[in-house]
mmCIF file of C-alpha atoms in Angstrom:
data_model
loop_
_atom_site.group_PDB
_atom_site.id
_atom_site.type_symbol
_atom_site.label_atom_id
_atom_site.label_comp_id
_atom_site.label_asym_id
_atom_site.label_seq_id
_atom_site.Cartn_x
_atom_site.Cartn_y
_atom_site.Cartn_z
ATOM 1 C CA MET A 109 0.000 0.000 0.000
ATOM 2 C CA ARG A 110 1.260 3.481 -0.857
ATOM 3 C CA PHE A 111 0.501 6.679 1.009
ATOM 4 C CA HIS A 112 -1.565 9.374 -0.712
ATOM 5 C CA PHE A 113 -1.149 13.130 -0.610
ATOM 6 C CA SER A 114 -2.611 16.088 -2.485
ATOM 7 C CA LEU A 115 0.282 17.914 -4.125
ATOM 8 C CA SER A 116 0.828 20.461 -6.874
ATOM 9 C CA ARG A 117 3.132 19.717 -9.803
ATOM 10 C CA PRO A 118 5.906 21.928 -8.362
ATOM 11 C CA ALA A 119 5.646 20.041 -5.087
ATOM 12 C CA LEU A 120 5.833 16.705 -6.891
ATOM 13 C CA ALA A 121 8.902 17.881 -8.767
ATOM 14 C CA LEU A 122 10.461 18.986 -5.522
ATOM 15 C CA ALA A 123 9.697 15.628 -3.936
ATOM 16 C CA ALA A 124 11.379 13.842 -6.819
ATOM 17 C CA ALA A 125 14.377 16.151 -6.550
ATOM 18 C CA CYS A 126 14.629 15.508 -2.815
ATOM 19 C CA THR A 127 14.518 11.763 -3.401
ATOM 20 C CA LEU A 128 17.177 11.902 -6.116
ATOM 21 C CA ALA A 129 19.378 14.194 -4.065
ATOM 22 C CA CYS A 130 19.174 11.850 -1.108
ATOM 23 C CA ALA A 131 20.038 8.892 -3.309
ATOM 24 C CA ALA A 132 23.037 10.712 -4.782
ATOM 25 C CA ALA A 133 24.385 12.000 -1.477
ATOM 26 C CA PRO A 134 27.465 10.348 -0.005
ATOM 27 C CA ALA A 135 26.838 7.813 2.746
ATOM 28 C CA SER A 136 27.916 9.878 5.754
ATOM 29 C CA ALA A 137 26.683 8.981 9.221
ATOM 30 C CA THR A 138 24.000 11.073 10.891
ATOM 31 C CA ALA A 139 24.719 11.723 14.576
ATOM 32 C CA ILE A 140 21.514 11.286 16.594
ATOM 33 C CA LEU A 141 21.018 11.657 20.351
ATOM 34 C CA PHE A 142 18.146 10.180 22.378
ATOM 35 C CA ILE A 143 17.392 11.961 25.670
ATOM 36 C CA GLY A 144 14.822 10.499 28.045
ATOM 37 C CA ASN A 145 14.072 8.125 30.883
ATOM 38 C CA SER A 146 12.966 4.474 31.155
ATOM 39 C CA PHE A 147 10.405 5.079 28.411
ATOM 40 C CA THR A 148 13.440 5.539 26.141
ATOM 41 C CA TYR A 149 15.978 3.145 27.582
ATOM 42 C CA GLY A 150 13.577 0.264 28.224
ATOM 43 C CA ASP A 151 12.688 -1.081 31.641
ATOM 44 C CA PRO A 152 13.608 -4.701 32.417
ATOM 45 C CA ALA A 153 10.461 -5.520 34.371
ATOM 46 C CA GLY A 154 8.973 -8.723 32.991
ATOM 47 C CA ALA A 155 10.764 -8.620 29.657
ATOM 48 C CA ALA A 156 13.197 -11.330 28.558
ATOM 49 C CA PRO A 157 15.376 -10.555 26.729
ATOM 50 C CA THR A 158 15.180 -6.971 27.904
ATOM 51 C CA VAL A 159 15.097 -3.991 25.593
ATOM 52 C CA GLN A 160 17.332 -2.187 28.055
ATOM 53 C CA ASN A 161 20.111 -4.703 27.408
ATOM 54 C CA TYR A 162 19.596 -4.926 23.649
ATOM 55 C CA ARG A 163 22.872 -4.653 21.663
ATOM 56 C CA PRO A 164 24.444 -1.952 23.847
ATOM 57 C CA ASN A 165 27.692 -2.187 21.864
ATOM 58 C CA THR A 166 25.950 -0.669 18.813
ATOM 59 C CA VAL A 167 25.175 2.668 20.507
ATOM 60 C CA THR A 168 26.998 5.152 22.735
ATOM 61 C CA ASP A 169 25.599 5.580 26.244
ATOM 62 C CA LEU A 170 26.868 9.012 27.299
ATOM 63 C CA ASN A 171 26.333 8.076 30.957
ATOM 64 C CA GLY A 172 28.469 4.952 30.607
ATOM 65 C CA THR A 173 25.826 2.608 32.004
ATOM 66 C CA GLY A 174 25.870 0.199 29.075
ATOM 67 C CA ILE A 175 22.261 0.646 27.968
ATOM 68 C CA GLY A 176 20.991 -0.266 24.494
ATOM 69 C CA GLY A 177 17.273 0.422 24.788
ATOM 70 C CA VAL A 178 15.044 1.918 22.131
ATOM 71 C CA PRO A 179 18.060 3.715 20.616
ATOM 72 C CA ALA A 180 19.621 0.312 19.876
ATOM 73 C CA LEU A 181 16.357 -0.905 18.289
ATOM 74 C CA PHE A 182 16.383 2.220 16.115
ATOM 75 C CA LYS A 183 20.021 1.616 15.210
ATOM 76 C CA ALA A 184 19.228 -1.944 14.135
ATOM 77 C CA PHE A 185 16.340 -0.746 11.965
ATOM 78 C CA THR A 186 18.575 1.794 10.227
ATOM 79 C CA GLU A 187 21.233 -0.833 9.554
ATOM 80 C CA GLN A 188 18.650 -3.104 7.956
ATOM 81 C CA ALA A 189 17.460 -0.155 5.863
ATOM 82 C CA GLY A 190 21.009 0.551 4.653
ATOM 83 C CA LEU A 191 21.227 3.878 6.510
ATOM 84 C CA HIS A 192 24.168 5.232 8.490
ATOM 85 C CA TYR A 193 23.443 6.606 11.953
ATOM 86 C CA ASP A 194 25.771 7.159 14.891
ATOM 87 C CA VAL A 195 23.386 6.680 17.802
ATOM 88 C CA SER A 196 23.937 8.069 21.307
ATOM 89 C CA LEU A 197 21.711 8.203 24.355
ATOM 90 C CA GLU A 198 21.596 10.029 27.673
ATOM 91 C CA THR A 199 18.903 8.656 29.953
ATOM 92 C CA SER A 200 17.962 8.546 33.619
ATOM 93 C CA PRO A 201 14.976 6.856 35.318
ATOM 94 C CA GLY A 202 11.985 8.962 36.280
ATOM 95 C CA LYS A 203 13.368 12.212 34.927
ATOM 96 C CA GLY A 204 11.960 14.973 32.732
ATOM 97 C CA VAL A 205 13.761 17.171 30.245
ATOM 98 C CA ASP A 206 14.308 19.749 32.991
ATOM 99 C CA TRP A 207 16.589 17.321 34.860
ATOM 100 C CA HIS A 208 18.697 16.679 31.764
ATOM 101 C CA TYR A 209 19.101 20.395 31.133
ATOM 102 C CA ILE A 210 20.026 21.200 34.735
ATOM 103 C CA ASN A 211 22.279 18.196 35.387
ATOM 104 C CA LYS A 212 23.578 16.921 32.060
ATOM 105 C CA LEU A 213 23.990 19.897 29.746
ATOM 106 C CA GLY A 214 27.768 19.605 29.794
ATOM 107 C CA THR A 215 27.486 15.973 28.722
ATOM 108 C CA ILE A 216 24.915 16.369 25.968
ATOM 109 C CA ALA A 217 25.562 19.803 24.441
ATOM 110 C CA LYS A 218 27.468 18.560 21.382
ATOM 111 C CA PRO A 219 27.015 19.184 17.632
ATOM 112 C CA PHE A 220 24.476 16.450 16.907
ATOM 113 C CA ASP A 221 22.509 16.326 13.650
ATOM 114 C CA THR A 222 19.282 15.089 15.276
ATOM 115 C CA VAL A 223 18.130 15.151 18.896
ATOM 116 C CA LEU A 224 15.038 13.436 20.311
ATOM 117 C CA LEU A 225 13.643 14.651 23.647
ATOM 118 C CA GLN A 226 11.341 12.511 25.802
ATOM 119 C CA SER A 227 10.135 13.880 29.134
ATOM 120 C CA TYR A 228 8.268 12.617 32.194
ATOM 121 C CA SER A 229 5.388 10.267 31.380
ATOM 122 C CA THR A 230 2.662 12.498 32.887
ATOM 123 C CA LEU A 231 4.353 15.684 31.591
ATOM 124 C CA ASP A 232 4.976 16.836 35.180
ATOM 125 C CA ALA A 233 5.472 14.460 38.111
ATOM 126 C CA SER A 234 3.852 16.800 40.651
ATOM 127 C CA LYS A 235 1.228 18.306 38.306
ATOM 128 C CA PRO A 236 0.119 15.570 35.875
ATOM 129 C CA GLY A 237 -0.966 16.933 32.518
ATOM 130 C CA ASP A 238 0.741 20.318 32.963
ATOM 131 C CA PRO A 239 3.163 20.961 30.051
ATOM 132 C CA ALA A 240 4.779 24.126 31.466
ATOM 133 C CA THR A 241 8.044 22.456 32.486
ATOM 134 C CA LEU A 242 8.247 20.556 29.199
ATOM 135 C CA ILE A 243 7.655 23.761 27.235
ATOM 136 C CA LYS A 244 10.339 25.701 29.117
ATOM 137 C CA TYR A 245 13.100 23.110 29.146
ATOM 138 C CA SER A 246 12.589 21.579 25.722
ATOM 139 C CA GLY A 247 12.986 25.096 24.363
ATOM 140 C CA LEU A 248 16.150 25.640 26.403
ATOM 141 C CA LEU A 249 17.594 22.319 25.252
ATOM 142 C CA ALA A 250 16.709 23.059 21.637
ATOM 143 C CA GLN A 251 18.543 26.365 21.915
ATOM 144 C CA ALA A 252 21.575 24.661 23.471
ATOM 145 C CA PHE A 253 21.770 22.149 20.639
ATOM 146 C CA HIS A 254 21.186 24.872 18.052
ATOM 147 C CA ASP A 255 24.123 26.773 19.513
ATOM 148 C CA GLN A 256 26.270 23.710 18.844
ATOM 149 C CA ASN A 257 24.861 23.060 15.348
ATOM 150 C CA PRO A 258 22.539 25.632 13.692
ATOM 151 C CA ASN A 259 21.136 22.884 11.450
ATOM 152 C CA VAL A 260 20.237 20.463 14.231
ATOM 153 C CA ASP A 261 16.846 18.764 13.954
ATOM 154 C CA VAL A 262 15.228 18.629 17.409
ATOM 155 C CA ARG A 263 12.095 16.512 17.846
ATOM 156 C CA LEU A 264 9.923 15.554 20.807
ATOM 157 C CA THR A 265 8.810 11.981 21.540
ATOM 158 C CA SER A 266 5.239 11.890 22.841
ATOM 159 C CA THR A 267 4.587 8.796 24.990
ATOM 160 C CA TRP A 268 1.750 6.415 25.808
ATOM 161 C CA SER A 269 -1.140 6.108 28.234
ATOM 162 C CA ARG A 270 -0.255 4.431 31.516
ATOM 163 C CA ALA A 271 -2.744 1.767 32.583
ATOM 164 C CA ASP A 272 -1.909 2.402 36.237
ATOM 165 C CA GLN A 273 -2.848 6.075 35.810
ATOM 166 C CA THR A 274 -6.107 5.169 34.053
ATOM 167 C CA TYR A 275 -7.583 2.145 35.806
ATOM 168 C CA LYS A 276 -6.396 2.558 39.399
ATOM 169 C CA PRO A 277 -8.244 4.903 41.785
ATOM 170 C CA GLY A 278 -6.088 7.927 42.420
ATOM 171 C CA GLY A 279 -4.600 7.894 38.931
ATOM 172 C CA ALA A 280 -4.551 11.261 37.206
ATOM 173 C CA TRP A 281 -6.621 9.839 34.341
ATOM 174 C CA TYR A 282 -8.774 7.506 36.436
ATOM 175 C CA GLY A 283 -12.170 6.863 34.855
ATOM 176 C CA LYS A 284 -11.199 8.208 31.450
ATOM 177 C CA PRO A 285 -10.755 6.131 28.268
ATOM 178 C CA ILE A 286 -7.336 4.528 27.998
ATOM 179 C CA GLU A 287 -6.564 6.600 24.909
ATOM 180 C CA GLN A 288 -7.081 9.937 26.664
ATOM 181 C CA MET A 289 -3.784 10.163 28.532
ATOM 182 C CA ALA A 290 -1.785 9.726 25.319
ATOM 183 C CA LEU A 291 -3.881 12.416 23.638
ATOM 184 C CA ASP A 292 -3.365 14.820 26.550
ATOM 185 C CA VAL A 293 0.362 14.120 26.576
ATOM 186 C CA ARG A 294 0.490 14.738 22.828
ATOM 187 C CA ALA A 295 -1.318 18.053 23.298
ATOM 188 C CA GLY A 296 1.354 19.079 25.794
ATOM 189 C CA TYR A 297 4.157 18.131 23.425
ATOM 190 C CA ASP A 298 2.428 20.040 20.626
ATOM 191 C CA LYS A 299 2.424 23.148 22.814
ATOM 192 C CA ALA A 300 6.151 22.720 23.426
ATOM 193 C CA ASP A 301 6.706 22.306 19.684
ATOM 194 C CA GLN A 302 4.698 25.443 18.922
ATOM 195 C CA ALA A 303 6.531 27.455 21.581
ATOM 196 C CA SER A 304 9.962 26.998 19.993
ATOM 197 C CA ASN A 305 10.942 27.706 16.411
ATOM 198 C CA LEU A 306 13.935 25.381 17.000
ATOM 199 C CA ILE A 307 11.791 22.248 17.481
ATOM 200 C CA SER A 308 10.721 20.612 14.240
ATOM 201 C CA ASP A 309 8.214 17.880 15.090
ATOM 202 C CA VAL A 310 6.466 15.637 17.609
ATOM 203 C CA ILE A 311 6.820 11.863 17.210
ATOM 204 C CA PRO A 312 3.399 10.255 17.885
ATOM 205 C CA VAL A 313 4.357 7.141 19.851
ATOM 206 C CA GLY A 314 1.398 7.299 22.220
ATOM 207 C CA GLU A 315 -1.054 7.609 19.349
ATOM 208 C CA ALA A 316 0.513 4.583 17.663
ATOM 209 C CA TRP A 317 -0.285 2.708 20.881
ATOM 210 C CA ASN A 318 -3.853 4.027 20.660
ATOM 211 C CA ARG A 319 -4.117 2.530 17.186
ATOM 212 C CA ALA A 320 -2.986 -0.810 18.558
ATOM 213 C CA PHE A 321 -5.814 -0.651 21.112
ATOM 214 C CA ALA A 322 -8.403 0.410 18.514
ATOM 215 C CA SER A 323 -7.354 -2.330 16.096
ATOM 216 C CA GLY A 324 -7.849 -5.064 18.686
ATOM 217 C CA LEU A 325 -4.207 -6.144 18.443
ATOM 218 C CA ALA A 326 -3.402 -4.930 21.970
ATOM 219 C CA ASP A 327 -5.236 -5.536 25.244
ATOM 220 C CA VAL A 328 -6.697 -2.286 26.584
ATOM 221 C CA ASN A 329 -6.906 -3.229 30.279
ATOM 222 C CA PRO A 330 -4.318 -5.400 32.043
ATOM 223 C CA PHE A 331 -6.337 -5.329 35.279
ATOM 224 C CA ASP A 332 -9.613 -6.919 34.123
ATOM 225 C CA ASN A 333 -8.375 -10.552 34.137
ATOM 226 C CA THR A 334 -9.114 -10.971 30.434
ATOM 227 C CA VAL A 335 -6.558 -11.212 27.645
ATOM 228 C CA THR A 336 -7.781 -9.825 24.335
ATOM 229 C CA GLY A 337 -4.466 -9.290 22.574
ATOM 230 C CA ILE A 338 -0.810 -8.608 23.141
ATOM 231 C CA ASP A 339 0.154 -6.569 26.188
ATOM 232 C CA LEU A 340 1.975 -3.360 25.264
ATOM 233 C CA TRP A 341 2.707 -2.730 28.950
ATOM 234 C CA ALA A 342 5.192 -4.440 31.217
ATOM 235 C CA PRO A 343 3.687 -6.204 34.277
ATOM 236 C CA ASP A 344 3.757 -2.911 36.216
ATOM 237 C CA ALA A 345 1.155 -1.503 33.745
ATOM 238 C CA TYR A 346 3.419 1.538 33.484
ATOM 239 C CA HIS A 347 6.474 0.819 31.360
ATOM 240 C CA ALA A 348 6.330 -0.950 28.012
ATOM 241 C CA SER A 349 6.723 -4.607 27.195
ATOM 242 C CA SER A 350 8.944 -5.681 24.321
ATOM 243 C CA TYR A 351 5.907 -5.186 22.071
ATOM 244 C CA GLY A 352 5.405 -1.645 23.319
ATOM 245 C CA TYR A 353 9.030 -0.631 22.938
ATOM 246 C CA TYR A 354 9.141 -2.249 19.506
ATOM 247 C CA LEU A 355 6.160 -0.124 18.416
ATOM 248 C CA GLU A 356 7.841 2.955 19.893
ATOM 249 C CA ALA A 357 11.068 2.283 17.972
ATOM 250 C CA LEU A 358 9.159 1.677 14.724
ATOM 251 C CA THR A 359 7.327 4.995 15.046
ATOM 252 C CA ILE A 360 10.556 6.850 15.760
ATOM 253 C CA PHE A 361 12.291 5.107 12.849
ATOM 254 C CA GLY A 362 9.579 6.106 10.378
ATOM 255 C CA ASN A 363 9.363 9.677 11.641
ATOM 256 C CA VAL A 364 13.107 10.345 11.690
ATOM 257 C CA THR A 365 14.124 8.580 8.476
ATOM 258 C CA GLY A 366 10.998 9.172 6.365
ATOM 259 C CA LEU A 367 10.930 5.449 5.529
ATOM 260 C CA ASP A 368 7.883 3.223 5.780
ATOM 261 C CA PRO A 369 8.287 0.934 8.833
ATOM 262 C CA ARG A 370 6.702 -1.864 6.793
ATOM 263 C CA SER A 371 9.759 -1.842 4.548
ATOM 264 C CA LEU A 372 11.612 -3.657 7.337
ATOM 265 C CA GLY A 373 9.465 -6.733 6.790
ATOM 266 C CA ALA A 374 7.918 -9.233 9.163
ATOM 267 C CA ASN A 375 11.128 -11.244 9.452
ATOM 268 C CA GLU A 376 13.475 -8.399 10.392
ATOM 269 C CA TYR A 377 15.880 -9.400 13.137
ATOM 270 C CA VAL A 378 14.921 -7.073 15.996
ATOM 271 C CA ALA A 379 11.517 -8.760 16.282
ATOM 272 C CA ARG A 380 13.224 -12.145 16.160
ATOM 273 C CA ASP A 381 15.688 -11.147 18.887
ATOM 274 C CA LEU A 382 12.865 -9.902 21.131
ATOM 275 C CA GLY A 383 10.756 -13.014 20.580
ATOM 276 C CA ILE A 384 8.041 -11.212 18.620
ATOM 277 C CA ASP A 385 6.134 -13.390 16.168
ATOM 278 C CA PRO A 386 6.565 -12.255 12.528
ATOM 279 C CA LYS A 387 2.812 -11.748 12.081
ATOM 280 C CA ILE A 388 2.659 -9.505 15.138
ATOM 281 C CA ALA A 389 5.789 -7.666 13.987
ATOM 282 C CA ALA A 390 4.112 -6.982 10.641
ATOM 283 C CA SER A 391 0.968 -5.735 12.403
ATOM 284 C CA LEU A 392 2.973 -3.386 14.622
ATOM 285 C CA GLN A 393 4.859 -2.084 11.584
ATOM 286 C CA SER A 394 1.534 -1.386 9.867
ATOM 287 C CA LEU A 395 0.191 0.465 12.894
ATOM 288 C CA ALA A 396 3.280 2.670 13.082
ATOM 289 C CA ALA A 397 2.983 3.383 9.361
ATOM 290 C CA ALA A 398 -0.713 4.238 9.680
ATOM 291 C CA GLN A 399 -0.052 6.714 12.492
ATOM 292 C CA LEU A 400 2.751 8.376 10.559
ATOM 293 C CA GLN A 401 0.495 8.601 7.523
ATOM 294 C CA ALA A 402 -2.185 10.255 9.657
ATOM 295 C CA GLU A 403 0.300 12.991 10.592
ATOM 296 C CA VAL A 404 0.427 14.138 6.942
ATOM 297 C CA PRO A 405 -2.754 16.049 5.926
ATOM 298 C CA GLU A 406 -5.015 15.805 2.867
ATOM 299 C CA PRO A 407 -4.264 12.405 1.337
ATOM 300 C CA SER A 408 -5.167 11.932 -2.336
ATOM 301 C CA MET A 409 -2.136 11.219 -4.507
ATOM 302 C CA ALA A 410 0.347 8.356 -4.357
ATOM 303 C CA LEU A 411 3.900 9.007 -3.172
ATOM 304 C CA THR A 412 6.460 6.715 -1.640
ATOM 305 C CA PHE A 413 7.434 7.182 2.000
ATOM 306 C CA ALA A 414 10.890 8.351 0.865
ATOM 307 C CA SER A 415 9.378 11.231 -1.092
ATOM 308 C CA MET A 416 7.165 11.986 1.872
ATOM 309 C CA GLY A 417 10.276 12.298 4.015
ATOM 310 C CA GLY A 418 11.669 14.972 1.689
ATOM 311 C CA LEU A 419 8.407 16.906 1.726
ATOM 312 C CA MET A 420 8.082 16.664 5.491
ATOM 313 C CA LEU A 421 11.614 18.032 5.856
ATOM 314 C CA LEU A 422 10.781 20.923 3.525
ATOM 315 C CA ALA A 423 7.587 21.668 5.441
ATOM 316 C CA ARG A 424 9.461 21.711 8.743
ATOM 317 C CA ARG A 425 12.133 24.043 7.374
ATOM 318 C CA ARG A 426 9.423 26.421 6.119
ATOM 319 C CA ARG A 427 7.654 26.286 9.470
ATOM 320 C CA GLN A 428 10.881 27.028 11.309
ATOM 321 C CA ALA A 429 11.623 29.954 8.993
ATOM 322 C CA SER A 430 8.118 31.329 9.494
ATOM 323 C CA ARG A 431 8.390 31.090 13.266
ATOM 324 C CA ALA A 432 11.820 32.707 13.236
ATOM 325 C CA SER A 433 10.531 35.687 11.228
ATOM 326 C CA SER A 434 7.515 36.055 13.492
ATOM 327 C CA VAL A 435 9.621 36.495 16.628
ATOM 328 C CA LYS A 436 12.014 39.092 15.205
#
């Protein structure tokens, strides 16, 4: 299946030019940094083999703790796609972007090409749903990375609904549909994106999870003693299982590279290493692709995902330029 978009002839020509230019460019590595907490590095609870321990020798853990995590899954996807990425990560459990700015700026402020920021799961630990801290510190981090490399591409990774926050009394989203927390978190990340002309995009991981719930592939409630699909959560109903982290990595891969996650194929080796059945792997790839497609408006004309990547990059550059002129 191809994705469809409504484009003028000049835009189509530009898309083709972007695709050809990318194909002709020398194969130089893109330096990418993942910043986050256990939602990025992978929590070991109930997962064997653990995502946290996945191929740590393929990535650079700036904290020296030997973590592979979602960055290592992403690295493996790019290798299978024939892409060249130097992948680094700086993560700490239970922290938001404010902590990384205050405590780790000297470690992370380097001239990276791409930086992904993932903050606390409820946006603010003491005020769930409040994006103020995310808005302030993602902007400060974006500026710090821009100072190191004016062409850096900074993106935000919007995370999933926590079952413990939804189904347990006292949870900040108690009594609401399971999808709502992810939507509220996404709204907060969108506000942070809109507040800084140096942030280019929000990666819709939580909404990819919502699609897994809506499709019937994933169980929506781990507390009701019924199993209606795969469990995206770890046994704590908080962190992700291997399935959940795999879906996260697929969504990041498609967003960052502009490639269709389905191009990896059902038999790609990350799924095999994590013990994910090829049919489920293919379904998760399709869900990630569908969510990424939904991020691009007005579908009507066929383009490959590679061309879409070029157009999305152009759109982001234009948006950044417009924001920059508006704040002068």
